Coordinates of C-alpha atoms in Angstrom, one line a residue:
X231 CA 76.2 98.7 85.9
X232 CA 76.1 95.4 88.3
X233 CA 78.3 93.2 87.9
X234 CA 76.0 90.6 86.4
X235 CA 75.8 93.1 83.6
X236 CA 79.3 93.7 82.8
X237 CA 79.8 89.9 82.7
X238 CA 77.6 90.1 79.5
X239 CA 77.9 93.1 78.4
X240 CA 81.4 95.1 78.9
X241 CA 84.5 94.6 76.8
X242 CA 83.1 95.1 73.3
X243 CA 80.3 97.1 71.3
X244 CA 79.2 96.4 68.1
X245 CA 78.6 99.2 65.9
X246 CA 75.7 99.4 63.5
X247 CA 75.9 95.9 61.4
X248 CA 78.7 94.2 63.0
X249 CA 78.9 90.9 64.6
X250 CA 76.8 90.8 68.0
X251 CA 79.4 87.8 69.7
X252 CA 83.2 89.3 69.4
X253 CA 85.1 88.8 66.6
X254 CA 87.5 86.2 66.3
X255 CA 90.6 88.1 65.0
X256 CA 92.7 84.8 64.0
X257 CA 95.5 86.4 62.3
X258 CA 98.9 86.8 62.9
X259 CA 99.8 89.9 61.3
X260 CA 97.8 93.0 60.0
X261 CA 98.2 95.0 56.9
X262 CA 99.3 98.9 56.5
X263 CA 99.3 101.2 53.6
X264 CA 103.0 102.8 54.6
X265 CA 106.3 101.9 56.4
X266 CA 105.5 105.1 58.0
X267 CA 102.2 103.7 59.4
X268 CA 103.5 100.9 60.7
X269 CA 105.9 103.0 62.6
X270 CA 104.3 104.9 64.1
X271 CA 102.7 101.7 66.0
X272 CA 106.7 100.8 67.0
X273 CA 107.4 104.3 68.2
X274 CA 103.9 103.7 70.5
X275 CA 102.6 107.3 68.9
X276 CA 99.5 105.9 67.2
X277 CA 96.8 102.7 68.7
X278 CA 96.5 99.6 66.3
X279 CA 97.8 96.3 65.6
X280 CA 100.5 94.8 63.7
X281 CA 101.6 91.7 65.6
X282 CA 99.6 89.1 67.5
X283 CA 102.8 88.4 70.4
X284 CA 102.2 91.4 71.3
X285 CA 98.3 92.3 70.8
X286 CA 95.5 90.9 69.3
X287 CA 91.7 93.0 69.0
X288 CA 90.3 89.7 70.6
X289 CA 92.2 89.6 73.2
X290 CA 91.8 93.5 73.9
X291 CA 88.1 93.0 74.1
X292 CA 87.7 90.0 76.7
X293 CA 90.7 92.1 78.6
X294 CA 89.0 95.2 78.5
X295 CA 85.4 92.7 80.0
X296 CA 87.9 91.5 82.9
X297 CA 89.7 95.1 83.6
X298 CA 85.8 96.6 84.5
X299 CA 84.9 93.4 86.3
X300 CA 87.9 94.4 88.6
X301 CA 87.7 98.3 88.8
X302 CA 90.8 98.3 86.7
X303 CA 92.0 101.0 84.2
X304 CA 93.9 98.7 81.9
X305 CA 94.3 94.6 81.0
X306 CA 96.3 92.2 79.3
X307 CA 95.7 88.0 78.6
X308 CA 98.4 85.9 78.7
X309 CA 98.7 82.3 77.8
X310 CA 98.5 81.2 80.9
X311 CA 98.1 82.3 85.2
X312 CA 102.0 81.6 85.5
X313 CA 103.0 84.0 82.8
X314 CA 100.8 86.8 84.1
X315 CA 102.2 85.9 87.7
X316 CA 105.3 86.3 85.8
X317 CA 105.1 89.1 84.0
X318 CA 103.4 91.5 86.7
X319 CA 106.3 89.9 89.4
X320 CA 109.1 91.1 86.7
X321 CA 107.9 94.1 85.2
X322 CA 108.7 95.8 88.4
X323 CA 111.6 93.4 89.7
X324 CA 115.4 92.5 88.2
X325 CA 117.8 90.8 88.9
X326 CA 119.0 92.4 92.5
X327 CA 115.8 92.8 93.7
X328 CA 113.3 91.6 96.5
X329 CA 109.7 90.3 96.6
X330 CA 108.0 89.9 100.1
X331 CA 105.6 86.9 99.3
X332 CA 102.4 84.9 101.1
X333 CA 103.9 81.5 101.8
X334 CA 100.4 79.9 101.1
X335 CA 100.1 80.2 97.5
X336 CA 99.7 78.0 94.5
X337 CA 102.3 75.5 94.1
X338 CA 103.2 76.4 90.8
X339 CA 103.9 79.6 91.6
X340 CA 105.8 78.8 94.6
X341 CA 108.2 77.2 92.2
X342 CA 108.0 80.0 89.6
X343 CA 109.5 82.1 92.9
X344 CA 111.5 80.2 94.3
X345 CA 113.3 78.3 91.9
X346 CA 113.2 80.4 89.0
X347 CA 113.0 83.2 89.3
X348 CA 116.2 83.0 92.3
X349 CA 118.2 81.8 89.1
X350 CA 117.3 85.1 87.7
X351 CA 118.6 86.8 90.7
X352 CA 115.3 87.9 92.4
X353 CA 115.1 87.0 95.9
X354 CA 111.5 86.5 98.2
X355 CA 111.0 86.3 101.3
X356 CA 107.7 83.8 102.0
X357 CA 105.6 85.0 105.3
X358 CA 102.4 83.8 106.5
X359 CA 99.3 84.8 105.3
X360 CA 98.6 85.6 109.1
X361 CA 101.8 87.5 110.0
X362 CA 101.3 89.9 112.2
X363 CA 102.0 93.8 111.1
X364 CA 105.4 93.2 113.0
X365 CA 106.8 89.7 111.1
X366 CA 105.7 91.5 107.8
X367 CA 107.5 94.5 108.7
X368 CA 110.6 92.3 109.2
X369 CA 110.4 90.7 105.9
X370 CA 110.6 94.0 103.9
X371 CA 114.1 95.3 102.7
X372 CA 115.5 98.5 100.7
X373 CA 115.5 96.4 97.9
X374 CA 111.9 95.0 98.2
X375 CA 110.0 96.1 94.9
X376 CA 106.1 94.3 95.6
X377 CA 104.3 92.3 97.9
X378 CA 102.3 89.1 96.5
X379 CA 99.4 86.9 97.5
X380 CA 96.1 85.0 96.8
X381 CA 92.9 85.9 98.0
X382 CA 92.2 82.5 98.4
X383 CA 95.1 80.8 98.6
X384 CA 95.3 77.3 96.6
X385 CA 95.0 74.8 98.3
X386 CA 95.4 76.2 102.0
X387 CA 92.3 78.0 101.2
X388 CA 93.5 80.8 103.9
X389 CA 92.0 84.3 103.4
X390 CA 94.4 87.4 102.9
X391 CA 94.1 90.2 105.1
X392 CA 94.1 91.8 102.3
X393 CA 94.0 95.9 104.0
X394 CA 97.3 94.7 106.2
X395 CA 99.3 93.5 103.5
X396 CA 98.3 96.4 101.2
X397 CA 99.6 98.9 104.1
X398 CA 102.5 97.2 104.9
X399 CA 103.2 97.2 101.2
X400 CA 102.5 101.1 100.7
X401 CA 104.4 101.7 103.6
X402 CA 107.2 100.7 102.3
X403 CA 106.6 102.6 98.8
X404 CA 105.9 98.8 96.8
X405 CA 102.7 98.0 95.3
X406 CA 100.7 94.9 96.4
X407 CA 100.1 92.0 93.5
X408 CA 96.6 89.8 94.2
X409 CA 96.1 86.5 92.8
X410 CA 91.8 86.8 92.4
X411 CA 91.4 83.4 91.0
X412 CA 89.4 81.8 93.4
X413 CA 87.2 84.3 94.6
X414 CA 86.8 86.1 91.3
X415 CA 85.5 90.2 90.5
X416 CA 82.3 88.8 91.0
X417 CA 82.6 87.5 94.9
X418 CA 85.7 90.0 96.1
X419 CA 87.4 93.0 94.2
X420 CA 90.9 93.3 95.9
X421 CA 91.5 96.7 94.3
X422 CA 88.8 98.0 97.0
X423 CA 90.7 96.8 99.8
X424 CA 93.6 98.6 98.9
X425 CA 95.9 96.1 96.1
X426 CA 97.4 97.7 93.0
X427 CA 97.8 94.9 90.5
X428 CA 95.4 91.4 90.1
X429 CA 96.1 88.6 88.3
X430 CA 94.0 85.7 87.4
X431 CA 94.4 82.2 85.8
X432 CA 91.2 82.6 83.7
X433 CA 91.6 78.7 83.2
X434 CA 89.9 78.4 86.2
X435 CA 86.3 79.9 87.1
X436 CA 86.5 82.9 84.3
X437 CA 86.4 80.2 81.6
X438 CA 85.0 77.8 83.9
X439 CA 84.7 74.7 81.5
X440 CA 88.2 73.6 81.4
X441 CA 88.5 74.8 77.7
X442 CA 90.9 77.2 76.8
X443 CA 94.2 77.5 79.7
X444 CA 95.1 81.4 79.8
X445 CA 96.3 84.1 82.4
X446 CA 95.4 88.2 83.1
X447 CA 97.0 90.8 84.2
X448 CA 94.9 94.4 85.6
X449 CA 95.9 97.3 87.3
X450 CA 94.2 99.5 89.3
X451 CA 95.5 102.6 87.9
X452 CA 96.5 104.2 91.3
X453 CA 99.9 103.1 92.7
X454 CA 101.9 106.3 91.9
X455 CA 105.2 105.2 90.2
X456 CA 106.7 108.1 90.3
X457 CA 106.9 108.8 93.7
X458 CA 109.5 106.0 93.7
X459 CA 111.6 106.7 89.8
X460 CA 114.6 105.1 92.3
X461 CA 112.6 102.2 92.7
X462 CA 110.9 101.6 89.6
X463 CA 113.3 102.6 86.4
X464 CA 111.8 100.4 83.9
X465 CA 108.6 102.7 84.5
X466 CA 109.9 105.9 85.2
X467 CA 113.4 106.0 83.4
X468 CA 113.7 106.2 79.3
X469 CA 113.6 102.6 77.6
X470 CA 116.2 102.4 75.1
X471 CA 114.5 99.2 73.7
X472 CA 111.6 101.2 72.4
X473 CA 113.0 104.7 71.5
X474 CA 113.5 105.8 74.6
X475 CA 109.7 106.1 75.9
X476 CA 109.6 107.0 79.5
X477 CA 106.2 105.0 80.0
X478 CA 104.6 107.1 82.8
X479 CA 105.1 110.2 81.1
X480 CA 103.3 108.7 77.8
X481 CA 100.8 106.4 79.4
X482 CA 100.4 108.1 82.7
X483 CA 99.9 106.0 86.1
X484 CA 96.8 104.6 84.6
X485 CA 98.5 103.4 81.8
X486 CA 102.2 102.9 82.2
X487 CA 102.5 99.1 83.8
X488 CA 100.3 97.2 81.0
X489 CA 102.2 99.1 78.4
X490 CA 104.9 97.9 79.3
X491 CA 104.6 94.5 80.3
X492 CA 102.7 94.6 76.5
X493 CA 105.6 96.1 74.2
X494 CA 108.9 94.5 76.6
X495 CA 107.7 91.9 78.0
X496 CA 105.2 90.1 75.6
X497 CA 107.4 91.0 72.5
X498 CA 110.4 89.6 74.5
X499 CA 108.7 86.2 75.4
X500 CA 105.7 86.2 73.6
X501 CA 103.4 84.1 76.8
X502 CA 100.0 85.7 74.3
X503 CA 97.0 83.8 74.5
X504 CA 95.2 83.0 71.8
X505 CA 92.4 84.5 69.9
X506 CA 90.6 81.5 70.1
X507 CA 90.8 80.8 73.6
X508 CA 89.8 84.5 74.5
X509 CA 87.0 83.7 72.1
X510 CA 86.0 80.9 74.6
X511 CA 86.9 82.5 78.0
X512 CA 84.7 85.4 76.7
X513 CA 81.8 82.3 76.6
X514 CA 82.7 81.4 80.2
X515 CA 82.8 85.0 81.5
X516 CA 78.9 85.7 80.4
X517 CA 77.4 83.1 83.2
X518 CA 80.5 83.8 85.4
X519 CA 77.8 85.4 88.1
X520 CA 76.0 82.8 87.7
X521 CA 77.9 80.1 87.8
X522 CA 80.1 81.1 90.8
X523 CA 76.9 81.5 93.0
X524 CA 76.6 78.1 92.5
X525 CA 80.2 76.9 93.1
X526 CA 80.2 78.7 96.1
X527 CA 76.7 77.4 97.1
X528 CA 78.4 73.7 96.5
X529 CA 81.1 73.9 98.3
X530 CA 80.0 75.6 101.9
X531 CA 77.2 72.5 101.7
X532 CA 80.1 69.9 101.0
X533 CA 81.7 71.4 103.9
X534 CA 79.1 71.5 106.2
X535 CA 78.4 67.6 105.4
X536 CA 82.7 66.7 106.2
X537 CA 82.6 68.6 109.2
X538 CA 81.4 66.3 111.6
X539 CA 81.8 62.9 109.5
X540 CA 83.9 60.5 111.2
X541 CA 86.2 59.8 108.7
X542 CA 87.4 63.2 108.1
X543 CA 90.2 64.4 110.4
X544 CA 89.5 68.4 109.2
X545 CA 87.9 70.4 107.0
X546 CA 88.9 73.7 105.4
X547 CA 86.3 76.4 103.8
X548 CA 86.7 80.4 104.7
X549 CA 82.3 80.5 104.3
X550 CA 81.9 77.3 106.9
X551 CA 81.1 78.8 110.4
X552 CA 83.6 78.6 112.7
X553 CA 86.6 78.2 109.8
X554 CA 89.7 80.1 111.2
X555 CA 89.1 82.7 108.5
X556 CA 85.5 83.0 108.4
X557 CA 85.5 86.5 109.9
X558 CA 88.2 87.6 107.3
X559 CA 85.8 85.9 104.8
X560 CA 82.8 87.5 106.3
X561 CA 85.3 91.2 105.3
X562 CA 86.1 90.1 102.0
X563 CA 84.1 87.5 100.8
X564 CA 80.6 88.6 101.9
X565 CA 78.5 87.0 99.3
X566 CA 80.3 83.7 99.6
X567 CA 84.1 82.3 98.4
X568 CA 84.2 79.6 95.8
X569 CA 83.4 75.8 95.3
X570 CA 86.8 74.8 96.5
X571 CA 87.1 72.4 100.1
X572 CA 89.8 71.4 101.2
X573 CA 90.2 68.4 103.9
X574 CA 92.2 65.9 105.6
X575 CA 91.0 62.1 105.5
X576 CA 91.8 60.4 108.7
X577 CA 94.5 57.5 108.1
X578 CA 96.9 59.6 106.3
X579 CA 98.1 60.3 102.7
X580 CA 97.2 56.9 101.8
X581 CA 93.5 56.7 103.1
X582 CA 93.2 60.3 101.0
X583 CA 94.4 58.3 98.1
X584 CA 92.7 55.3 98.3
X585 CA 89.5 57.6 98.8
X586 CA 90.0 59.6 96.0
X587 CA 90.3 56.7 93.7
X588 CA 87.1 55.6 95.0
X589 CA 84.6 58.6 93.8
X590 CA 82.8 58.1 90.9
X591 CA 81.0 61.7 90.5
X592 CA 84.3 63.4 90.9
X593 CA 86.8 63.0 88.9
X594 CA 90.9 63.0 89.6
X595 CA 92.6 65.8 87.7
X596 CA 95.5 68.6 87.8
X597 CA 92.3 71.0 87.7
X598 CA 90.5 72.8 89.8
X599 CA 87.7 75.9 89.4
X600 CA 85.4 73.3 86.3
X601 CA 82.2 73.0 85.8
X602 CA 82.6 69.6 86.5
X603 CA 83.7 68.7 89.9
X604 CA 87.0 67.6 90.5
X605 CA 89.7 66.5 93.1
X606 CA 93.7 66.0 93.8
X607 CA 95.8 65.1 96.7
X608 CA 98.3 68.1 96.0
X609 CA 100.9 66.3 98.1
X610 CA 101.3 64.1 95.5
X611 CA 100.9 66.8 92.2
X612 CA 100.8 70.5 92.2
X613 CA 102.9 71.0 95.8
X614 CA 105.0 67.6 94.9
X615 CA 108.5 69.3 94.6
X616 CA 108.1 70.7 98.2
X617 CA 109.9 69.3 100.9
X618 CA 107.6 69.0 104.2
X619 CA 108.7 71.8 106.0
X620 CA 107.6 74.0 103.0
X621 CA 103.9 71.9 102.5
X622 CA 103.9 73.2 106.2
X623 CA 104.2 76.8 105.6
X624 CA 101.7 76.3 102.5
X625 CA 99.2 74.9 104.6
X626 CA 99.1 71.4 102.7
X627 CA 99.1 68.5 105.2
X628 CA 100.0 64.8 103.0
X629 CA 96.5 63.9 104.0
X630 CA 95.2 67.1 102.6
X631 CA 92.6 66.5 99.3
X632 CA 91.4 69.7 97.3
X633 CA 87.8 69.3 96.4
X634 CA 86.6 71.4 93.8
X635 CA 82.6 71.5 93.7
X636 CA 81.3 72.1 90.1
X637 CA 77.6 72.7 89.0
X638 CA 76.1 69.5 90.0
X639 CA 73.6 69.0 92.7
X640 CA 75.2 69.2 95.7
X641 CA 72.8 65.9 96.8
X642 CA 75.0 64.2 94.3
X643 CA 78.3 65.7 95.3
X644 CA 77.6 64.6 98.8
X645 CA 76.3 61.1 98.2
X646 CA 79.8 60.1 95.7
X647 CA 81.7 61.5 98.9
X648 CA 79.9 58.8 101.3
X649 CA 79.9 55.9 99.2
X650 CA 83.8 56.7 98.5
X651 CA 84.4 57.1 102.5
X652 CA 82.7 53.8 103.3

């Protein structure tokens, strides 16, 4: 099937008389017949539910939608992007270990690695999303256990070379971790180009109407864990926290990492998103091919209009000719990016505010990825705990404003822009 199709269609089947939208499955707890049922569930030797931390049927369904969007064999939702950043960074890594990370990458999960997870005793190396195959080489150590990044990185907008990260990655017997958010399934599928795991914050285009916050995990299915046991224990070694289940030999390699971040990590901090909010990113997932489209078409005519206006010092969009990433774009983003633009105001981080505060159409928020456009001066929010050598690395200038294009007419769009510059 397309991928138009799946949007509507994948994730759940009704049978003969049962509901044609998914069930909403807004229970905490489910009933058994027998202790003996119910443990089988605990010992993982029989499929079902009995506790919404860890699953939920919901949830299963919209996760089972977004694994086939990606080309995945297996999903999990989470409350939110950070936790599934989270979960698929320390489901492999421990205290001890190493992560070789893109240094332009969201700012909340430049935090997440670099403050708090180095309490919990995981190091990371940041690189540029342009290193060459030599300064990514140099990053890696014998304690290195993934390689992360962002298709589109937020707000830098930089393209991942996604093929050289993946084979520095497998060189070194690590898989590599994708943040899809802004480009989606629908406009680049990283598990093509060679990743292993994706995440998303489906708060962003997937539900696409600033709804319901939530996160996903998928995995590819093909990064052989056990051609590494050394490196990956928690997958390859016995858990005595669940009865001793080796999870590659039960689950196999198609299996094994959603299990586990499902019965460890989500019964040990419990980040599930709820039924409800699946319910709606479900909603947001059926016009997601749609809707994109039009993000996408938004935002390279935005871009086109700033890149020769005399008040703007720069402009920043992987589908706007001549972009330094528009040939990377062009590889992995053939059938356009997103509706996110990125670009400097001339007169500084004050002129960027003052203009911001001007727009009437677009409207000021820690948001991005809406069906309503919206705009922030990350300087001052999301990358705001940064010193300015690390904006640097992350590619945000203080004059830097993220402009994210929503469904209106891009006439529109473009007039609240000029009336805000003048």
């Amino acid at each position: 099937m397309g991928i138009g199709t799946k949007c509507v269609q994948d994730g759940y089947t009704p049978g003969n008389g049962e509901p044609r939208q998914i069930p909403i499955i807004q229970s905490t707890t489910f009933k058994y017949a027998t202790s003996q049922d119910m443990g089988k569930l605990f010992d993982l030797e029989a499929s079902g539910y009995f506790y919404t931390r860890l699953q939920n049927p919901t949830n299963d369904y919209v996760a089972a939608k977004i694994a086939s969007l990606e080309g995945g064999t297996a999903a999990m939702l989470t409350s939110s992007g950070q936790a599934a950043n989270f979960y698929a960074v320390f489901n492999i890594a421990s205290c001890g270990d190493h992560i070789v990370a893109s240094s332009s990458i969201y700012g909340g999960t430049y935090n997440l690695f670099a403050v708090t997870m180095k309490r919990m005793g995981i190091d990371f190396t940041f690189v540029s999303p342009h290193a060459s195959e030599e300064e990514l080489e140099a990053a890696f150590r014998p304690n290195t256990k993934a390689v992360f990044g962002e298709t589109i990185a937020n707000p830098a907008l930089v393209v991942l070379d996604i093929e050289k990260f993946a084979k520095a990655a497998h060189a070194h017997g690590v898989p590599l971790i994708i943040d899809n958010t802004f480009a989606t399934p629908v406009h680049c599928r990283p598990f093509e180009f060679g990743a292993d795991i994706v995440t998303h914050s489906t708060t962003k285009y997937m539900d696409g109407h600033g709804a319901g916050v939530g996160g996903c995990i998928v995995d590819s299915g093909k990064f052989d864990w056990t051609k590494y046991p050394e490196k990956f224990p928690g997958l390859c070694e016995p858990d005595d926290s669940y009865h001793g289940v080796t999870y590659t030999e039960r689950f196999g390699i198609e299996g094994a990492f959603i299990t586990k971040a499902t019965v460890q990590l989500m019964r040990d901090f419990g980040s599930i998103q709820s039924p409800q909010n699946a319910f709606l990113l479900n909603l947001g997932l059926e016009s997601l091919h749609v809707r994109i489209k039009r993000h996408a078409e938004n935002g390279l005519a935005v871009a086109r209009y700033l890149k020769n206006h005399e008040k703007i010092s720069w402009v920043k969009y992987c589908g706007l000719e001549g972009d330094d990433d528009y040939e990377l774009a062009q590889k992995y983003l053939p059938d356009g990016s997103c509706g996110v633009v990125s670009f400097g105001v001339k007169g500084g981080r004050a002129a960027a505010e003052e203009f911001m505060q001007k727009l009437k159409v677009a409207a000021i928020e820690t948001h991005v990825a809406d069906a309503r456009t919206c705009c922030l001066h990350p300087a001052s929010a999301t990358h705001r705990q940064m010193n300015d050598e690390e904006l640097a690395a992350a590619g945000v200038s203080p004059d830097l404003v993220r402009f994210s294009c929503g469904l209106e007419d891009a006439e529109d769009l473009i007039a609240d822009i000029e009336q805000a510059l003048k």
